[in-house]
Coordinates of C-alpha atoms in Angstrom, one line a residue:
M729 CA 105.5 60.7 167.8
S730 CA 106.4 57.5 169.9
G731 CA 105.9 56.0 173.3
D732 CA 104.2 58.3 175.9
D733 CA 104.1 61.1 173.4
E734 CA 101.4 59.4 171.3
S735 CA 97.8 60.4 171.7
V736 CA 95.1 57.8 171.8
G737 CA 94.1 58.7 168.3
E738 CA 97.6 58.2 167.1
I739 CA 97.9 54.8 168.8
I740 CA 94.5 53.8 167.0
A741 CA 95.8 55.0 163.6
S742 CA 99.0 53.2 164.0
L743 CA 97.2 50.0 165.0
A744 CA 94.8 50.4 162.1
A745 CA 97.8 50.6 159.7
D746 CA 99.4 47.5 161.2
M747 CA 96.1 45.4 161.1
L748 CA 95.4 46.5 157.5
C749 CA 98.8 45.4 156.3
L750 CA 98.3 42.2 158.1
D751 CA 95.0 41.5 156.6
M752 CA 95.6 42.7 153.1
R753 CA 99.2 42.6 152.2
F754 CA 98.4 43.7 148.7
L755 CA 97.5 47.1 150.1
A756 CA 100.7 47.4 152.1
S757 CA 102.5 49.4 149.4
V758 CA 99.7 52.0 149.4
V759 CA 99.5 52.3 153.2
L760 CA 103.3 52.6 153.7
S761 CA 103.4 55.3 151.0
L762 CA 101.0 57.5 153.1
D763 CA 101.9 59.8 156.0
I764 CA 99.3 58.9 158.6
V765 CA 98.6 61.8 160.9
V766 CA 96.0 62.6 163.5
D767 CA 94.9 66.2 164.0
P768 CA 93.0 67.8 166.9
G769 CA 89.3 68.0 166.7
D770 CA 86.5 66.2 164.9
G771 CA 85.9 65.4 161.4
D772 CA 85.8 62.6 158.8
P773 CA 89.2 61.1 157.7
S774 CA 90.5 62.2 154.4
C775 CA 93.4 61.3 152.0
D776 CA 95.1 63.5 149.4
G777 CA 97.4 60.9 148.1
E778 CA 100.2 61.9 150.3
T779 CA 98.7 62.1 153.8
M780 CA 96.0 60.0 155.4
R781 CA 94.4 62.4 158.0
F782 CA 92.4 61.4 160.9
H783 CA 90.9 63.6 163.7
E784 CA 91.5 62.8 167.4
E785 CA 87.8 62.9 168.7
K786 CA 86.4 61.2 165.6
I787 CA 89.0 58.3 165.5
S788 CA 88.4 57.7 169.2
S789 CA 84.7 57.8 168.9
D790 CA 84.8 55.5 165.9
Y791 CA 87.0 53.0 167.6
S792 CA 84.7 52.9 170.6
S793 CA 81.7 52.2 168.6
C794 CA 83.4 49.6 166.4
H795 CA 87.1 48.5 166.8
N796 CA 87.4 47.8 163.1
L797 CA 86.1 51.2 161.7
P798 CA 89.3 53.0 161.7
T799 CA 91.1 50.2 159.8
R800 CA 88.0 50.1 157.4
Q801 CA 88.4 53.8 156.8
L802 CA 92.1 53.4 156.0
A803 CA 91.4 50.5 153.6
H804 CA 88.6 52.5 152.0
C805 CA 91.0 55.5 151.2
A806 CA 93.7 53.2 150.1
L807 CA 91.3 51.5 147.6
H808 CA 90.1 54.9 146.3
L809 CA 93.8 55.6 145.4
M810 CA 94.5 52.1 143.9
L811 CA 91.3 52.1 141.9
G812 CA 92.2 55.5 140.4
H813 CA 89.5 57.5 142.1
C814 CA 91.7 60.6 141.8
G815 CA 91.9 64.0 139.9
A816 CA 89.4 66.8 139.7
P817 CA 86.4 66.7 141.9
V818 CA 83.5 64.7 140.5
S819 CA 79.7 64.8 140.8
D820 CA 78.1 63.7 144.1
S821 CA 76.6 60.8 142.1
R822 CA 80.0 59.6 140.8
S823 CA 81.4 60.1 144.3
L824 CA 78.9 57.8 145.8
A825 CA 79.4 55.4 143.0
E826 CA 83.1 55.2 143.7
D827 CA 82.3 54.6 147.5
M828 CA 80.0 51.8 146.6
V829 CA 82.6 50.0 144.5
V830 CA 85.2 50.3 147.2
E831 CA 82.8 49.1 149.9
Y832 CA 81.8 46.2 147.8
V833 CA 85.3 45.0 147.4
L834 CA 85.9 45.3 151.2
D835 CA 82.7 43.6 152.1
S836 CA 83.6 40.8 149.6
I837 CA 87.0 40.1 151.2
D838 CA 85.5 40.7 154.8
T839 CA 88.9 40.2 156.6
P840 CA 89.0 40.1 160.5
H841 CA 90.0 43.7 161.0
T842 CA 88.1 45.4 158.3
S843 CA 84.6 43.7 158.7
I844 CA 82.0 46.1 160.0
P845 CA 78.2 45.7 160.5
G846 CA 75.8 46.1 157.7
R847 CA 77.6 43.9 155.1
D848 CA 74.6 42.1 153.7
D849 CA 72.6 45.4 153.1
R850 CA 75.6 47.1 151.4
M851 CA 76.3 44.1 149.2
Y852 CA 72.7 43.9 148.1
A853 CA 72.4 47.5 147.3
C854 CA 75.7 47.4 145.3
E855 CA 74.7 44.3 143.3
R856 CA 71.4 46.0 142.3
I857 CA 73.3 48.9 141.0
F858 CA 75.9 46.8 139.3
K859 CA 73.2 45.0 137.5
L860 CA 71.6 48.1 136.2
A861 CA 74.9 49.6 135.1
G862 CA 76.3 46.3 133.7
S863 CA 79.5 46.5 135.5
P864 CA 81.2 47.9 138.7
I865 CA 82.4 50.9 137.0
P866 CA 81.6 54.3 138.7
K867 CA 81.0 56.2 135.4
L868 CA 78.4 53.6 134.3
M869 CA 76.8 53.5 137.7
E870 CA 76.5 57.3 138.0
E871 CA 73.5 57.5 135.6
H872 CA 71.6 55.1 137.9
V873 CA 72.8 56.7 141.3
V874 CA 71.6 60.2 140.0
T875 CA 68.0 58.9 139.5
M876 CA 67.7 57.7 143.2
A877 CA 65.0 59.3 145.4
D878 CA 66.3 61.7 148.0
W879 CA 65.6 59.3 150.9
K880 CA 67.4 56.5 149.2
R881 CA 70.3 58.6 148.3
T882 CA 70.6 59.7 151.9
T883 CA 70.6 56.1 153.1
H884 CA 73.3 55.1 150.7
E885 CA 75.4 57.9 151.7
S886 CA 75.3 56.8 155.3
M887 CA 75.9 53.2 154.3
F888 CA 79.0 53.7 152.0
R889 CA 80.6 57.1 152.9
R890 CA 83.8 56.6 155.0
D891 CA 85.9 59.6 154.1
D892 CA 85.7 63.3 153.3
H893 CA 85.5 63.6 149.4
R894 CA 86.3 67.4 149.5
V895 CA 89.9 66.1 149.7
R896 CA 90.9 64.3 146.7
A897 CA 94.3 63.0 145.5
P898 CA 95.7 64.6 142.3
E899 CA 95.2 62.9 139.0
D900 CA 96.9 59.6 138.8
L901 CA 100.2 60.0 137.0
G902 CA 101.3 56.5 137.1
K903 CA 102.1 55.9 140.9
W904 CA 98.8 54.4 141.9
S905 CA 98.3 52.4 138.6
E906 CA 101.6 50.7 139.1
M907 CA 100.6 49.8 142.6
A908 CA 97.2 48.5 141.3
Q909 CA 99.2 46.4 138.7
Q910 CA 101.3 44.9 141.5
A911 CA 98.3 44.2 143.6
M912 CA 96.5 42.4 140.9
T913 CA 99.5 40.1 140.5
E914 CA 99.6 39.5 144.3
M915 CA 95.9 39.0 144.3
E916 CA 96.1 36.2 141.8
G917 CA 98.2 34.2 144.2
F918 CA 96.2 35.3 147.2
I919 CA 93.0 34.0 145.7
R920 CA 94.5 30.7 144.7
K921 CA 95.5 30.1 148.3
S922 CA 92.6 31.5 150.2
G923 CA 89.6 30.7 147.8
D924 CA 87.6 33.5 149.5
G925 CA 85.6 36.4 148.1
S926 CA 88.7 38.2 146.9
E927 CA 87.5 37.7 143.3
A928 CA 85.6 41.0 143.7
L929 CA 88.7 43.0 144.1
L930 CA 90.5 41.1 141.3
S931 CA 87.6 41.8 138.9
V932 CA 87.7 45.5 139.7
L933 CA 91.5 45.6 139.5
R934 CA 91.3 44.0 136.1
I935 CA 89.0 46.8 134.9
R936 CA 91.3 49.3 136.5
N937 CA 94.3 47.8 135.0
R938 CA 92.8 47.2 131.6
R939 CA 95.7 48.4 129.3
R940 CA 94.5 50.6 126.5
Y941 CA 96.3 49.9 123.3
D942 CA 96.5 51.9 120.1
Y943 CA 95.0 49.4 117.6
R944 CA 97.2 50.8 114.9
T945 CA 100.1 49.4 116.8
F946 CA 98.5 46.0 116.5
L947 CA 98.2 46.4 112.8
R948 CA 101.8 47.1 112.5
K949 CA 102.7 43.9 114.3
F950 CA 101.0 42.0 111.5
M951 CA 103.2 43.7 108.8
S952 CA 105.8 41.4 107.2
R953 CA 109.2 42.5 106.3
R954 CA 110.6 41.3 103.0
G955 CA 113.1 42.4 100.5
S956 CA 112.2 44.4 97.4
I957 CA 114.3 45.4 94.5
K958 CA 114.7 49.2 94.0
E959 CA 117.4 51.7 93.7
N960 CA 118.7 53.2 96.8
P961 CA 119.6 56.8 96.0
D962 CA 121.2 57.4 99.4
E963 CA 124.0 54.9 98.7
F964 CA 124.5 55.7 94.9
D965 CA 127.6 57.7 94.0
P966 CA 127.5 58.8 90.3
I967 CA 131.3 59.7 90.3
Y968 CA 132.5 56.2 90.9
Y969 CA 129.8 54.8 88.7
S970 CA 131.0 57.0 85.7
Y971 CA 134.6 56.4 86.4
G972 CA 134.0 52.6 86.2
L973 CA 132.1 53.0 82.9
A974 CA 134.9 55.2 81.4
T975 CA 137.8 52.9 82.6
Y976 CA 136.3 49.3 82.2
G977 CA 133.8 49.9 79.4
N978 CA 130.3 48.8 80.3
I979 CA 131.3 47.7 83.9
P980 CA 130.6 50.2 86.5
L981 CA 133.0 50.4 89.3
V982 CA 130.3 50.8 92.0
D983 CA 126.8 50.0 91.2
S984 CA 123.8 51.4 93.3
L985 CA 122.4 49.2 96.0
E986 CA 119.2 47.7 94.7
S987 CA 118.1 45.6 97.5
S988 CA 116.3 47.2 100.5
E989 CA 114.0 45.9 103.1
H990 CA 110.9 47.7 104.1
P991 CA 107.7 46.7 105.8
M992 CA 104.9 45.4 103.6
L993 CA 101.5 44.1 104.5
D994 CA 100.7 41.4 101.8
E995 CA 97.2 40.2 102.9
F996 CA 95.1 41.0 105.9
V997 CA 91.5 40.4 107.0
I998 CA 89.3 42.8 109.0
A999 CA 86.2 41.1 110.2
I1000 CA 83.3 43.2 111.5
D1001 CA 80.7 41.9 113.8
T1002 CA 77.3 43.0 112.3
S1003 CA 75.1 41.6 115.1
G1004 CA 72.3 43.7 116.2
S1005 CA 74.2 45.5 119.0
T1006 CA 77.0 46.9 116.8
M1007 CA 76.8 50.6 115.9
Q1008 CA 77.6 51.5 112.3
G1009 CA 79.2 54.9 113.2
L1010 CA 81.8 53.1 115.5
V1011 CA 82.6 50.5 112.7
I1012 CA 83.2 53.2 110.2
R1013 CA 85.5 55.1 112.6
F1014 CA 87.3 51.8 113.3
L1015 CA 87.9 51.1 109.6
E1016 CA 89.0 54.6 109.0
E1017 CA 91.6 54.3 111.7
A1018 CA 92.7 50.9 110.6
F1019 CA 93.1 52.0 107.0
S1020 CA 94.9 55.2 108.1
A1021 CA 97.4 53.2 110.1
L1022 CA 98.1 50.9 107.1
Y1023 CA 98.5 53.7 104.5
Q1024 CA 100.7 55.9 106.9
S1025 CA 103.0 53.0 107.1
G1026 CA 103.2 52.8 103.3
S1027 CA 101.9 49.2 103.3
G1028 CA 98.3 49.7 102.3
E1029 CA 98.8 50.5 98.6
R1030 CA 100.7 47.1 98.3
G1031 CA 98.1 45.3 100.3
N1032 CA 95.3 43.1 99.7
I1033 CA 92.8 43.7 102.5
H1034 CA 89.5 41.9 102.9
V1035 CA 86.8 43.6 105.0
I1036 CA 84.3 40.8 105.9
Q1037 CA 80.9 41.5 107.5
C1038 CA 79.4 38.7 109.6
D1039 CA 76.8 38.0 112.2
E1040 CA 75.8 34.3 112.3
F1041 CA 76.7 34.1 108.6
V1042 CA 79.3 35.9 106.3
R1043 CA 77.2 38.7 104.7
R1044 CA 79.8 40.5 102.6
D1045 CA 83.4 40.6 101.5
D1046 CA 84.9 43.8 100.2
V1047 CA 88.4 43.8 99.0
V1048 CA 90.5 46.9 99.4
R1049 CA 93.6 47.3 97.2
S1050 CA 94.0 51.1 97.0
E1051 CA 93.1 54.2 98.8
A1052 CA 90.3 54.8 96.4
D1053 CA 88.8 51.4 97.3
M1054 CA 89.0 52.5 100.9
N1055 CA 87.4 55.7 100.4
R1056 CA 84.5 54.2 98.4
L1057 CA 84.0 51.5 101.2
T1058 CA 83.9 53.9 104.2
N1059 CA 81.7 56.5 102.4
D1060 CA 79.1 54.0 101.3
F1061 CA 79.4 51.6 104.2
K1062 CA 76.3 49.9 105.5
L1063 CA 76.1 47.1 108.1
E1064 CA 74.5 44.0 106.7
G1065 CA 73.1 41.4 109.0
G1066 CA 71.9 42.2 112.5
G1067 CA 71.5 38.6 113.9
G1068 CA 73.4 36.8 116.6
T1069 CA 77.2 36.6 117.0
D1070 CA 79.1 33.6 115.8
F1071 CA 82.8 34.1 115.1
R1072 CA 83.3 30.7 113.4
P1073 CA 81.8 31.6 109.9
V1074 CA 84.5 34.1 109.2
F1075 CA 87.3 31.6 109.9
Y1076 CA 85.6 29.0 107.8
Y1077 CA 85.3 31.4 105.0
V1078 CA 88.9 32.7 105.3
D1079 CA 90.3 29.2 105.5
D1080 CA 88.4 28.5 102.3
L1081 CA 90.0 31.4 100.6
V1082 CA 93.4 30.2 101.8
N1083 CA 92.8 26.7 100.5
K1084 CA 91.6 28.0 97.1
G1085 CA 94.6 30.2 96.8
D1086 CA 92.7 33.4 96.8
L1087 CA 94.8 34.3 100.0
R1088 CA 98.4 33.2 99.5
N1089 CA 100.3 35.2 102.2
L1090 CA 97.7 36.0 104.8
K1091 CA 99.4 37.8 107.8
G1092 CA 96.6 38.1 110.1
L1093 CA 92.9 38.7 111.1
M1094 CA 91.5 41.4 113.2
Y1095 CA 88.0 40.8 114.4
F1096 CA 86.1 44.0 115.6
T1097 CA 83.1 43.1 117.9
D1098 CA 81.2 44.1 121.0
G1099 CA 79.6 40.8 121.6
I1100 CA 80.2 37.3 122.9
G1101 CA 80.2 34.4 120.3
E1102 CA 81.3 30.9 119.5
Y1103 CA 85.1 30.6 118.8
P1104 CA 86.7 28.1 116.5
E1105 CA 88.1 25.0 118.4
K1106 CA 91.4 24.8 116.4
R1107 CA 94.0 27.5 116.0
P1108 CA 94.1 29.1 112.5
K1109 CA 97.3 29.3 110.5
Y1110 CA 97.3 33.1 110.8
D1111 CA 97.6 35.5 113.7
T1112 CA 94.2 36.7 115.2
V1113 CA 93.3 39.5 117.4
F1114 CA 89.8 40.2 118.8
V1115 CA 89.0 43.9 119.2
F1116 CA 86.3 44.3 121.9
C1117 CA 84.5 47.7 121.8
D1118 CA 82.7 47.6 125.0
D1119 CA 82.5 50.3 127.7
R1120 CA 81.3 47.7 130.4
C1121 CA 84.5 46.0 130.5
R1122 CA 82.9 42.6 130.6
E1123 CA 84.9 39.5 131.1
R1124 CA 85.5 37.4 128.2
E1125 CA 87.3 34.1 127.7
I1126 CA 89.0 34.0 124.3
P1127 CA 90.9 31.0 123.0
P1128 CA 94.6 30.8 124.1
W1129 CA 95.7 31.2 120.5
A1130 CA 94.1 34.6 120.1
M1131 CA 95.1 38.0 121.2
R1132 CA 92.6 40.6 122.6
L1133 CA 92.4 44.3 122.4
D1134 CA 89.9 46.4 124.4
I1135 CA 88.9 49.9 123.4
E1136 CA 86.2 52.2 124.5
T1137 CA 83.6 54.0 122.1
K1138 CA 85.0 57.3 123.4
D1139 CA 88.3 56.4 121.8
L1140 CA 86.7 56.2 118.4
R1141 CA 84.4 59.1 119.0
E1142 CA 87.3 61.4 120.1
E1143 CA 89.1 60.5 116.8
E1144 CA 85.9 61.4 115.0
A1145 CA 85.7 64.8 116.8
R1146 CA 89.4 65.7 115.8
L1147 CA 88.5 65.3 112.0

């Protein structure tokens, strides 16, 4: 509708969309992808991923009480989509946790057209839950939300609920995650220019956009390619070979191609953080998956793999040269240590092995840890990746010369369940 045909509610909804795109350009792609409609009657707004639905009486009443409220509701629904709060219905506790994350982000940014009363109370309540959960992740917050007293739960519902959660967007198949990735890129520049509270959104977006890699792929990146001498039966023709011997004596006409190139892991180090917070079962699953990737690629049997356990000191170094070595290690594996986390001793130890000639062709080091420790100041001569197994998605500053890989405990446990 346009012009005189528009109802009051439709004018308010259109204004809300314009104001939100003006305040938060990084949400524009989400807002513009939605069909915003205003139905007759009363009811909370809702969004199914395709349509943002307001109701005439409610949006008019909300606008009368607070001009920014419809814009806030639209921003709330847009952030639900961008942060991946989609798919099958979730528990009431998870639903409330999702609302709290979204509202905390909006209160942190606090733009002219999304600001609404009660900001300090909402931020205080959120920060308490975030501290208990360890991170602004709804699945971690849920266990704390579910223990709330009924009166407190009701209070939080009224503070944070903006939309009807009975309507929920389908599972995210990539559309919203792509928009989230784009928004994070735009947010980096937005924060540098504004210097305001947008870091909250960026932090949540980083968690949302945390890319989950198969760590076996990382292992393969460390593999070297070198020539090895062996007969290639696919390119050997015995007819020409025999003809050459018969015609020219001991000189074959066409010899088999003996030089072929295949991936080979010469030497590799897997370091295990054995500080008190590391769980033995997860370490074993990680080692099994790492070894499996190596042997499936055909490189493990030609490899020289050091498995080093370390907390504040190097506790043990097991050398794996065969599948039998690997089976013995994982079957009898026990964590040794339990102190604090310091990454440097492993690098000192490995550098010493290199200097003594015990490691002559080291291709890389993978450090499995769930903690925060001291890093070497200088870049080692070999590639390094830190594998962080941490469900709380905590921010960690790693040296610029290192790579990082984030995995969740459920990734390892799911592998174990399939065995």
